[in-house]
Short mmCIF file of C-alpha atoms and ligand atoms in Angstrom, two decimals:
data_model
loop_
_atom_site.label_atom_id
_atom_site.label_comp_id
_atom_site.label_asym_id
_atom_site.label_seq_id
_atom_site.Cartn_x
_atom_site.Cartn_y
_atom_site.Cartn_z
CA UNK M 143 -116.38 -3.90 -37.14
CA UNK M 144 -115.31 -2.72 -33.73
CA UNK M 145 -117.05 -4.19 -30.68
CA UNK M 146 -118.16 -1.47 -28.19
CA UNK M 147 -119.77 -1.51 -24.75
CA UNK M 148 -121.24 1.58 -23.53
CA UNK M 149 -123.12 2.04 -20.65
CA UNK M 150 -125.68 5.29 -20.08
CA UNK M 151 -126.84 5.26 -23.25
CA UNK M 152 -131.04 5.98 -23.36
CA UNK M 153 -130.33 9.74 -23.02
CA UNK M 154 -127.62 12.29 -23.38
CA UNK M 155 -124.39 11.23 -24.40
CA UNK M 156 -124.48 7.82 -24.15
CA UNK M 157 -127.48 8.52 -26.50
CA UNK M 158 -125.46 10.25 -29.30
CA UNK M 159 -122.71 8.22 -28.60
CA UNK M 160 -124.35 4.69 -30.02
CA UNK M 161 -126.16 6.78 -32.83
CA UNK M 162 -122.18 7.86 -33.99
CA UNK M 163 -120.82 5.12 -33.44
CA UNK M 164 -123.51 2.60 -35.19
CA UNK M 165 -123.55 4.63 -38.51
CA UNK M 166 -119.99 4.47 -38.62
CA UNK M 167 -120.38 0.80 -38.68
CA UNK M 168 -119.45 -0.65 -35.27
CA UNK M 169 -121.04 -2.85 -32.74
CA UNK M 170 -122.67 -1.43 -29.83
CA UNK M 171 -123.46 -3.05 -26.91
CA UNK M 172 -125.68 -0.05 -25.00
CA UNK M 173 -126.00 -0.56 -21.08
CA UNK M 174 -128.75 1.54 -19.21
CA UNK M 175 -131.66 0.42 -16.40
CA UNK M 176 -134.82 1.00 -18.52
CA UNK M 177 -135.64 -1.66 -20.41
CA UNK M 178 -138.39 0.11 -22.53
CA UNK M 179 -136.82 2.62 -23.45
CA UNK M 180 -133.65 0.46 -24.43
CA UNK M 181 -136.08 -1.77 -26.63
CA UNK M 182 -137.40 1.59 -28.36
CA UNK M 183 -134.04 2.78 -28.97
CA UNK M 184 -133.04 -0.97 -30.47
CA UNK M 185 -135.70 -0.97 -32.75
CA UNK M 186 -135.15 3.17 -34.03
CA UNK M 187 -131.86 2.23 -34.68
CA UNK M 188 -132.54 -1.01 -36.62
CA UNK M 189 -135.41 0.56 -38.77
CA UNK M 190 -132.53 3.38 -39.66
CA UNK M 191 -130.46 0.64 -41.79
CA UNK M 192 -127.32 1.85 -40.87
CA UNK M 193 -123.98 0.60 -41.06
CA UNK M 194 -123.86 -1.33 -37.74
CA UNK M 195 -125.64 -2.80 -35.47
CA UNK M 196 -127.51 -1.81 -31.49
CA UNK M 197 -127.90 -4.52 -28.96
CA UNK M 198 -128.61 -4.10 -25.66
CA UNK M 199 -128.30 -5.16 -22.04
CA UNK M 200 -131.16 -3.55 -18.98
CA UNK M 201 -128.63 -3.45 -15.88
CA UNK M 202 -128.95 -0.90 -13.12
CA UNK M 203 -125.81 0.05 -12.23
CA UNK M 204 -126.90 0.44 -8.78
CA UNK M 205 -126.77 -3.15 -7.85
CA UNK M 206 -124.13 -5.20 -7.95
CA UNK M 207 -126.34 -8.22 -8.63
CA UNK M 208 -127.92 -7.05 -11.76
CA UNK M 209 -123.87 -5.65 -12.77
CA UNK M 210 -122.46 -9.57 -12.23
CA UNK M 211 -125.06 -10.89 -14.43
CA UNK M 212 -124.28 -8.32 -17.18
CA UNK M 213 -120.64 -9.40 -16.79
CA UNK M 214 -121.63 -13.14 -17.09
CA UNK M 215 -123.51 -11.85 -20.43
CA UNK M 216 -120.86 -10.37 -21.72
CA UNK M 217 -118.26 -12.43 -20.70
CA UNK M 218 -120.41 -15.55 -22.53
CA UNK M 219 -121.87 -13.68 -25.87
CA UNK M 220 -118.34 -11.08 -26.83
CA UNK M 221 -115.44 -14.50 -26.22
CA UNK M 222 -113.85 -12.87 -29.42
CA UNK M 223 -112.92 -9.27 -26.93
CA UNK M 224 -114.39 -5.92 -26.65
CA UNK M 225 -112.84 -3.38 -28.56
CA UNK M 226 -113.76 -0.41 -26.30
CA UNK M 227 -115.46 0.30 -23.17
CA UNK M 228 -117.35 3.72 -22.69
CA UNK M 229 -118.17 3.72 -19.11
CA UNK M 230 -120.51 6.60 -19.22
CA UNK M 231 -123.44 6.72 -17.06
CA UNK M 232 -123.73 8.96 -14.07
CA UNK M 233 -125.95 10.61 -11.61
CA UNK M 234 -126.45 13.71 -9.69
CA UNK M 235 -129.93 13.30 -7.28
CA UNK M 236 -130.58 15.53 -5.00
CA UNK M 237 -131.56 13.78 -1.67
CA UNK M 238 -128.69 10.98 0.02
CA UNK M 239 -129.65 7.65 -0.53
CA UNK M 240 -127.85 4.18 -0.04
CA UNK M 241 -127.95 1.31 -2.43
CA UNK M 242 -129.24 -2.11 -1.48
CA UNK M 243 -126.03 -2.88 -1.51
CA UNK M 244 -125.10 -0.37 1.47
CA UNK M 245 -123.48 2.33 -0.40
CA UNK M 246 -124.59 5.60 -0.96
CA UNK M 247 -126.05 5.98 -4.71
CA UNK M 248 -123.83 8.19 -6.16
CA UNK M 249 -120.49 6.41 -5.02
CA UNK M 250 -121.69 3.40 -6.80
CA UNK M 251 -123.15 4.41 -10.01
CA UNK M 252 -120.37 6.77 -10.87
CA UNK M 253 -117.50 5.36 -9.22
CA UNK M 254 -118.10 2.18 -8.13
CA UNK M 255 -119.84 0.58 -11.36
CA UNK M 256 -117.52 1.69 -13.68
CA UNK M 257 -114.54 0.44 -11.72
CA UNK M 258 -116.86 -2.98 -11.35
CA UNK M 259 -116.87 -3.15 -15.32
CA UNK M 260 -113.21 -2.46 -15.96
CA UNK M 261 -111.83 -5.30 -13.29
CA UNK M 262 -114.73 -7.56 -14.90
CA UNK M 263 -114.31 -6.85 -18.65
CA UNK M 264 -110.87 -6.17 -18.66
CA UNK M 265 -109.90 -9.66 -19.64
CA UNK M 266 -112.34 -9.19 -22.69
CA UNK M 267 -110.92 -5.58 -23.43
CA UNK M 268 -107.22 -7.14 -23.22
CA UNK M 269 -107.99 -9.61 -26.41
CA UNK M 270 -107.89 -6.73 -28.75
CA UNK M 271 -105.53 -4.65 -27.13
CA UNK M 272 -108.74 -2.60 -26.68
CA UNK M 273 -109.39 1.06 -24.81
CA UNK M 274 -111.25 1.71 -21.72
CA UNK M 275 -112.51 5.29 -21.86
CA UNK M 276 -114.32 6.33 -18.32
CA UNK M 277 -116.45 9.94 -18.97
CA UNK M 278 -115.01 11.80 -15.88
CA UNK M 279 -115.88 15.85 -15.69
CA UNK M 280 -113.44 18.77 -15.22
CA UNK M 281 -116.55 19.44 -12.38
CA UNK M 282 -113.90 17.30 -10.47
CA UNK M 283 -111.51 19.85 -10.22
CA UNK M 284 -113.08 21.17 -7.53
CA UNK M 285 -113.51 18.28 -5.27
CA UNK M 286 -111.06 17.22 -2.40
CA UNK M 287 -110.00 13.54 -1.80
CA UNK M 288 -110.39 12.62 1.68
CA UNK M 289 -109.46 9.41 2.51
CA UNK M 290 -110.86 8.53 5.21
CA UNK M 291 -114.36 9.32 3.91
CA UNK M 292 -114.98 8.77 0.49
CA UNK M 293 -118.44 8.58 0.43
CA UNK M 294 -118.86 11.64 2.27
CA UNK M 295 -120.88 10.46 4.87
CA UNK M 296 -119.30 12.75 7.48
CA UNK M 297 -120.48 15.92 5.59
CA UNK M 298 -124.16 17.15 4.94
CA UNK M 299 -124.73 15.75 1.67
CA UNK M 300 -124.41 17.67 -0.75
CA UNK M 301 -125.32 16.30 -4.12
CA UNK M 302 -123.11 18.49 -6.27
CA UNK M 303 -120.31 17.65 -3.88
CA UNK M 304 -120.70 14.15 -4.17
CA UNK M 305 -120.98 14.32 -7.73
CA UNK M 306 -117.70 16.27 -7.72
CA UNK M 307 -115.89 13.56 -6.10
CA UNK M 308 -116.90 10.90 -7.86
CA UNK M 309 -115.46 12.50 -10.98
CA UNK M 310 -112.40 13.05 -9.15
CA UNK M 311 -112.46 9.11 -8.84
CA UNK M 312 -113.13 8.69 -12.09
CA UNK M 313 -109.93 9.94 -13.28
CA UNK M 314 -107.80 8.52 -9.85
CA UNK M 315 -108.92 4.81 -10.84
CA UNK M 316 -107.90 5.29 -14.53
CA UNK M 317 -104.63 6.63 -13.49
CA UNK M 318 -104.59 3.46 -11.11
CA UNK M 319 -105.79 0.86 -13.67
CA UNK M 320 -102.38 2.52 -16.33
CA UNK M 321 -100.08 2.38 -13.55
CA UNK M 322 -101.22 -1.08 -12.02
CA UNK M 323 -102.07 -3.01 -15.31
CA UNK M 324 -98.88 -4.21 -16.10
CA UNK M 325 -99.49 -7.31 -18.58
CA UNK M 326 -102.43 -5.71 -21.03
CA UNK M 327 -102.16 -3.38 -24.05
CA UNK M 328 -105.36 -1.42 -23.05
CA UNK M 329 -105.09 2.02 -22.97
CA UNK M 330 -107.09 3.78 -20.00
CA UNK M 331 -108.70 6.92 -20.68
CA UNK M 332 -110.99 9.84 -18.93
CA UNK M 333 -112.73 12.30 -20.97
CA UNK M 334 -114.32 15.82 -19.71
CA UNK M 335 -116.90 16.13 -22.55
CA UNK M 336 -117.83 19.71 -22.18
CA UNK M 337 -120.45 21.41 -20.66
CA UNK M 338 -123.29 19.51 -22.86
CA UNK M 339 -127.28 20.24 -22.76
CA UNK M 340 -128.62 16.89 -21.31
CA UNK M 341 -131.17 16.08 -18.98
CA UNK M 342 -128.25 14.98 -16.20
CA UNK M 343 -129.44 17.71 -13.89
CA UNK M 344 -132.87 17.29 -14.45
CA UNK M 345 -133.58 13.70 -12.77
CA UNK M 346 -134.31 12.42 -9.17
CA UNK M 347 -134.05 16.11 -8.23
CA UNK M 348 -136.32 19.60 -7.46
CA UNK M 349 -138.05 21.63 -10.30
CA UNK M 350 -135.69 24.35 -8.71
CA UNK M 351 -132.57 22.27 -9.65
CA UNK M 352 -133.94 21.19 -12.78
CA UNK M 353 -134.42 24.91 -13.70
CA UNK M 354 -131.31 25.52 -12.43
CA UNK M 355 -130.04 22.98 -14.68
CA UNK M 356 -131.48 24.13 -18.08
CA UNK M 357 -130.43 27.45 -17.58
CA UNK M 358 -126.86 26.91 -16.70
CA UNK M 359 -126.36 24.26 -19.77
CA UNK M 360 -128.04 26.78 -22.08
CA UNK M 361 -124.76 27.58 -23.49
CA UNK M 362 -123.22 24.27 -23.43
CA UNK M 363 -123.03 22.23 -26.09
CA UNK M 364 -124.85 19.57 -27.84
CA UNK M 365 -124.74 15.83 -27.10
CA UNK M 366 -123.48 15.50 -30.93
CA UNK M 367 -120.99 18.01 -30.26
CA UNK M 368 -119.50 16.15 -27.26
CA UNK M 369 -118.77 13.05 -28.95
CA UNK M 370 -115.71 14.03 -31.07
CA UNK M 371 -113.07 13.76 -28.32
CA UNK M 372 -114.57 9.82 -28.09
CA UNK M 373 -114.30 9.52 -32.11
CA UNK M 374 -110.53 10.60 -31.70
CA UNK M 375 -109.79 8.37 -29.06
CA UNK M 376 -111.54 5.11 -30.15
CA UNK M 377 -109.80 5.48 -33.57
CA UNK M 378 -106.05 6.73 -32.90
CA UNK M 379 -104.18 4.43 -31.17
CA UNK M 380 -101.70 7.15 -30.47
CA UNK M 381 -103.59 8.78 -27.83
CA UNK M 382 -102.59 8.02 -24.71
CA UNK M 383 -102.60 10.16 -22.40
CA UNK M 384 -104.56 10.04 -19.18
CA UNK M 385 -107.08 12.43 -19.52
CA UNK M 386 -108.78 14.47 -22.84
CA UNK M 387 -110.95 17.77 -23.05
CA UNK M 388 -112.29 19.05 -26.95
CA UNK M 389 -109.96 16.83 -28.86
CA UNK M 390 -106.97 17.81 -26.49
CA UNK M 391 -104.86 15.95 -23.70
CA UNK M 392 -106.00 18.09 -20.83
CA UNK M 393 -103.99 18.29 -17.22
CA UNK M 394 -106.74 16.97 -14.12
CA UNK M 395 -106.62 18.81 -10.82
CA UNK M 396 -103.32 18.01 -8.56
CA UNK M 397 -106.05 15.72 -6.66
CA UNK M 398 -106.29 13.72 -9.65
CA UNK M 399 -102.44 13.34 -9.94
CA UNK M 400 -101.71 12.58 -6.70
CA UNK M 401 -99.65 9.21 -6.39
CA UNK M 402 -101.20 8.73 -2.82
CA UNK M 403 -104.66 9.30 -3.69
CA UNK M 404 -103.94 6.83 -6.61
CA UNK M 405 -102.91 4.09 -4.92
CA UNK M 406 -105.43 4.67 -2.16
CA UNK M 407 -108.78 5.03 -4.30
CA UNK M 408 -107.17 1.90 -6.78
CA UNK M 409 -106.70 -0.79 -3.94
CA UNK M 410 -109.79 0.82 -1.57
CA UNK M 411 -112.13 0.57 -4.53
CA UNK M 412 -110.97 -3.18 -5.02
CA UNK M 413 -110.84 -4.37 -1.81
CA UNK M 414 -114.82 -2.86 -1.55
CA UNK M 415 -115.45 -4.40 -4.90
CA UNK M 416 -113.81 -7.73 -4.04
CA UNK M 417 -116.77 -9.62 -2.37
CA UNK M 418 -119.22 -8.64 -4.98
CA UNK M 419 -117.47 -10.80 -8.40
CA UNK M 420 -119.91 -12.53 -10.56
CA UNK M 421 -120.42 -15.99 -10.30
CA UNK M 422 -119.99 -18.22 -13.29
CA UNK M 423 -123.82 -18.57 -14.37
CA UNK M 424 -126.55 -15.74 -14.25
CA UNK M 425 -128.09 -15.42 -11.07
CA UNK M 426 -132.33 -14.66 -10.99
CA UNK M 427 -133.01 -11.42 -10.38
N1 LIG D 605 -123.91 16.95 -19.30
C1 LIG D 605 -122.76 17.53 -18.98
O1 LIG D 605 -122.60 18.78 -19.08
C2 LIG D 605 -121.61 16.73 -18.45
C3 LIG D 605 -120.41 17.40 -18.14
C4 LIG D 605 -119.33 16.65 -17.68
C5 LIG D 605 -119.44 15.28 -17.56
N2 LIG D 605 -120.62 14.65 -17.86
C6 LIG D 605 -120.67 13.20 -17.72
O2 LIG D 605 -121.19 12.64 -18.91
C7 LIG D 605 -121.77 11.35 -18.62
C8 LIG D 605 -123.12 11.24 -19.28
O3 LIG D 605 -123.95 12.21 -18.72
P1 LIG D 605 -125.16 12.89 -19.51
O4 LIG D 605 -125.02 14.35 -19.25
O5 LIG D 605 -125.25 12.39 -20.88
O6 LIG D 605 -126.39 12.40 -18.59
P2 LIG D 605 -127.78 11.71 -18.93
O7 LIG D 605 -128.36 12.28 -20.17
O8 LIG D 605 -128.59 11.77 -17.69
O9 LIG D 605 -127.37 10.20 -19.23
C9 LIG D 605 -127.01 9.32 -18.20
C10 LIG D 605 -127.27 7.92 -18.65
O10 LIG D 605 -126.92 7.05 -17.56
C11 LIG D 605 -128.05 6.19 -17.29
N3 LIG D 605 -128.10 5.79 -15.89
C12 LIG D 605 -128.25 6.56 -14.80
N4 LIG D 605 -128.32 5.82 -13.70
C13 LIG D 605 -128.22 4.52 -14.10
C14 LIG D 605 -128.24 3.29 -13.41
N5 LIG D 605 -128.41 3.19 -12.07
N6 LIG D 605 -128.13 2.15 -14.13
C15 LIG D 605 -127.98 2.21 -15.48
N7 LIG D 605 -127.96 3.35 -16.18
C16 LIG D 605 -128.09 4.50 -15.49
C17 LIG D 605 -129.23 7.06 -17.65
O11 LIG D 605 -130.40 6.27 -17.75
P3 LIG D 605 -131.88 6.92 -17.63
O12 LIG D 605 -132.21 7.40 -19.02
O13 LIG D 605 -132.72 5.77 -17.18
O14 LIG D 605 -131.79 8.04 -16.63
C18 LIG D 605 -128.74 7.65 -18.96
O15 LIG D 605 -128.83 6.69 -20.00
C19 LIG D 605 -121.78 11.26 -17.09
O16 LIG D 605 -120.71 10.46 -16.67
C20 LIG D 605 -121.59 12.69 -16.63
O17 LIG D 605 -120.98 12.75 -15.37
C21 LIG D 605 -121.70 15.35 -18.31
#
């Protein structure tokens, strides 16, 4: 039974991705912010008998405090490793806002957070020579890397654009985690899942957007559908290249390849991450 911690996982992807993943017998920690609906989606899964076994953890990626508790967590109930780490949740809202922890929203639920997990769970993902998979988009293939503003602050925001970026980051810190990791086994890994009909576009946004949304992901695929390229990964060790797209190794944007950008986004995003480690005990919420 494989151990595997996935975060984003009450709708969409995430969503399909425990269902998969339980039947075929695993462990699944599942990561998300709404406790409700994570207790729902516990018990579904537990009255369905299947093979494995759902647990989860409420954290909002969106504060570091409520991420170093989760690490604590984890760090105290998986001592025997994590097999693989699905960093999956994202966010696209429409209006600029800043965390309480100063940063603005998107930056640190799809960038930040994920890089949070894989410096804090790394040691756990190293014990089984485990995989780190980090759901980037080939949305960042239009996105710039400008390194002097990273958040984007100096532009109008621009959701989309932001979002963009992040994705771009996504796939920079992976590449920066396989060429700075020099002591583990783990294989880092970004996935484009398709263009997939979930309700991504839909949240913290307008009814226009929303619309927008549903009728550009009309065509695109289902969640279900999306999940294959994960499958492949999690269970052949022999993939292990950067970045995969509908089964296949798939080249990022020159962006994403850059050795500059690389090493800038790998030691930025650590050096921002640095003060924010979790302490050895829980702290209250
Ligand atoms: N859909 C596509 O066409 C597409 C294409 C390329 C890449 N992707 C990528 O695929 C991944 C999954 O997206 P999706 O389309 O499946 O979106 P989704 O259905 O909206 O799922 C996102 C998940 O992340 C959770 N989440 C959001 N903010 C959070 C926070 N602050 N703390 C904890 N959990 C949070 C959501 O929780 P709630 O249920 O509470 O909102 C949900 O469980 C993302 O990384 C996205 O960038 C999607």
């Amino acid at each position: 039974m494989k151990t595997i911690v996935i975060t984003g996982v009450t709708s969409g992807i995430g969503l399909a991705l425990i269902e998969h993943f339980v039947a075929k017998g695993e462990h699944v920690i599942g990561i998300a912010r709404n406790q409700g609906s994570l207790e729902t989606l516990e018990s579904e899964i537990a009255n369905k008998k299947l093979k494995g076994r759902f647990t989860h953890v409420v954290c909002d990626l969106s504060r570091f405090k409520d991420m170093a508790n989760t690490v604590t967590h984890l760090n105290q109930t998986l001592s025997s490793g994590i097999d693989v780490l699905i960093n999956n949740a994202a966010i696209v809202p429409k209006k600029k806002q800043l965390t309480e922890d100063g940063f603005e929203l998107q930056f640190q639920v799809n960038h930040l957070a994920p890089a949070y997990f894989i410096i804090h769970l790394k040691d756990l993902v190293a014990k089984k020579n485990g995989t780190i998979i980090t759901t980037a988009s080939n949305a960042h293939k239009r996105a710039k890397y400008d390194p002097n503003d990273l958040q984007a602050t100096r532009k109008r925001y621009l959701s989309i654009r932001s979002y963009m970026r992040t994705k771009l980051y996504n796939i920079l810190y992976t590449a920066g985690c396989r060429a700075e990791d020099k002591t583990s086994n783990i294989r880092y890994v970004a996935v484009h899942p398709g263009l997939v009909r979930t309700p991504i576009g839909t949240k913290d946004t307008s009814k226009f957007y929303a619309a927008m949304w549903k009728f550009f992901t009309r065509r695109g695929i289902h969640p279900e559908q999306a999940i294959t390229t994960y499958d492949q990964i999690v269970y052949d060790e022999n993939l292990t290249a950067l970045y995969y797209y509908n089964e296949q190794e798939h080249t990022p944007s020159q962006a994403a390849l850059d050795v500059h950008n690389r090493s800038h986004l790998y030691e930025t995003t650590n050096h921002i991450l640095a003060p924010y480690s979790p302490s050895e005990k829980p702290s209250h919420k």
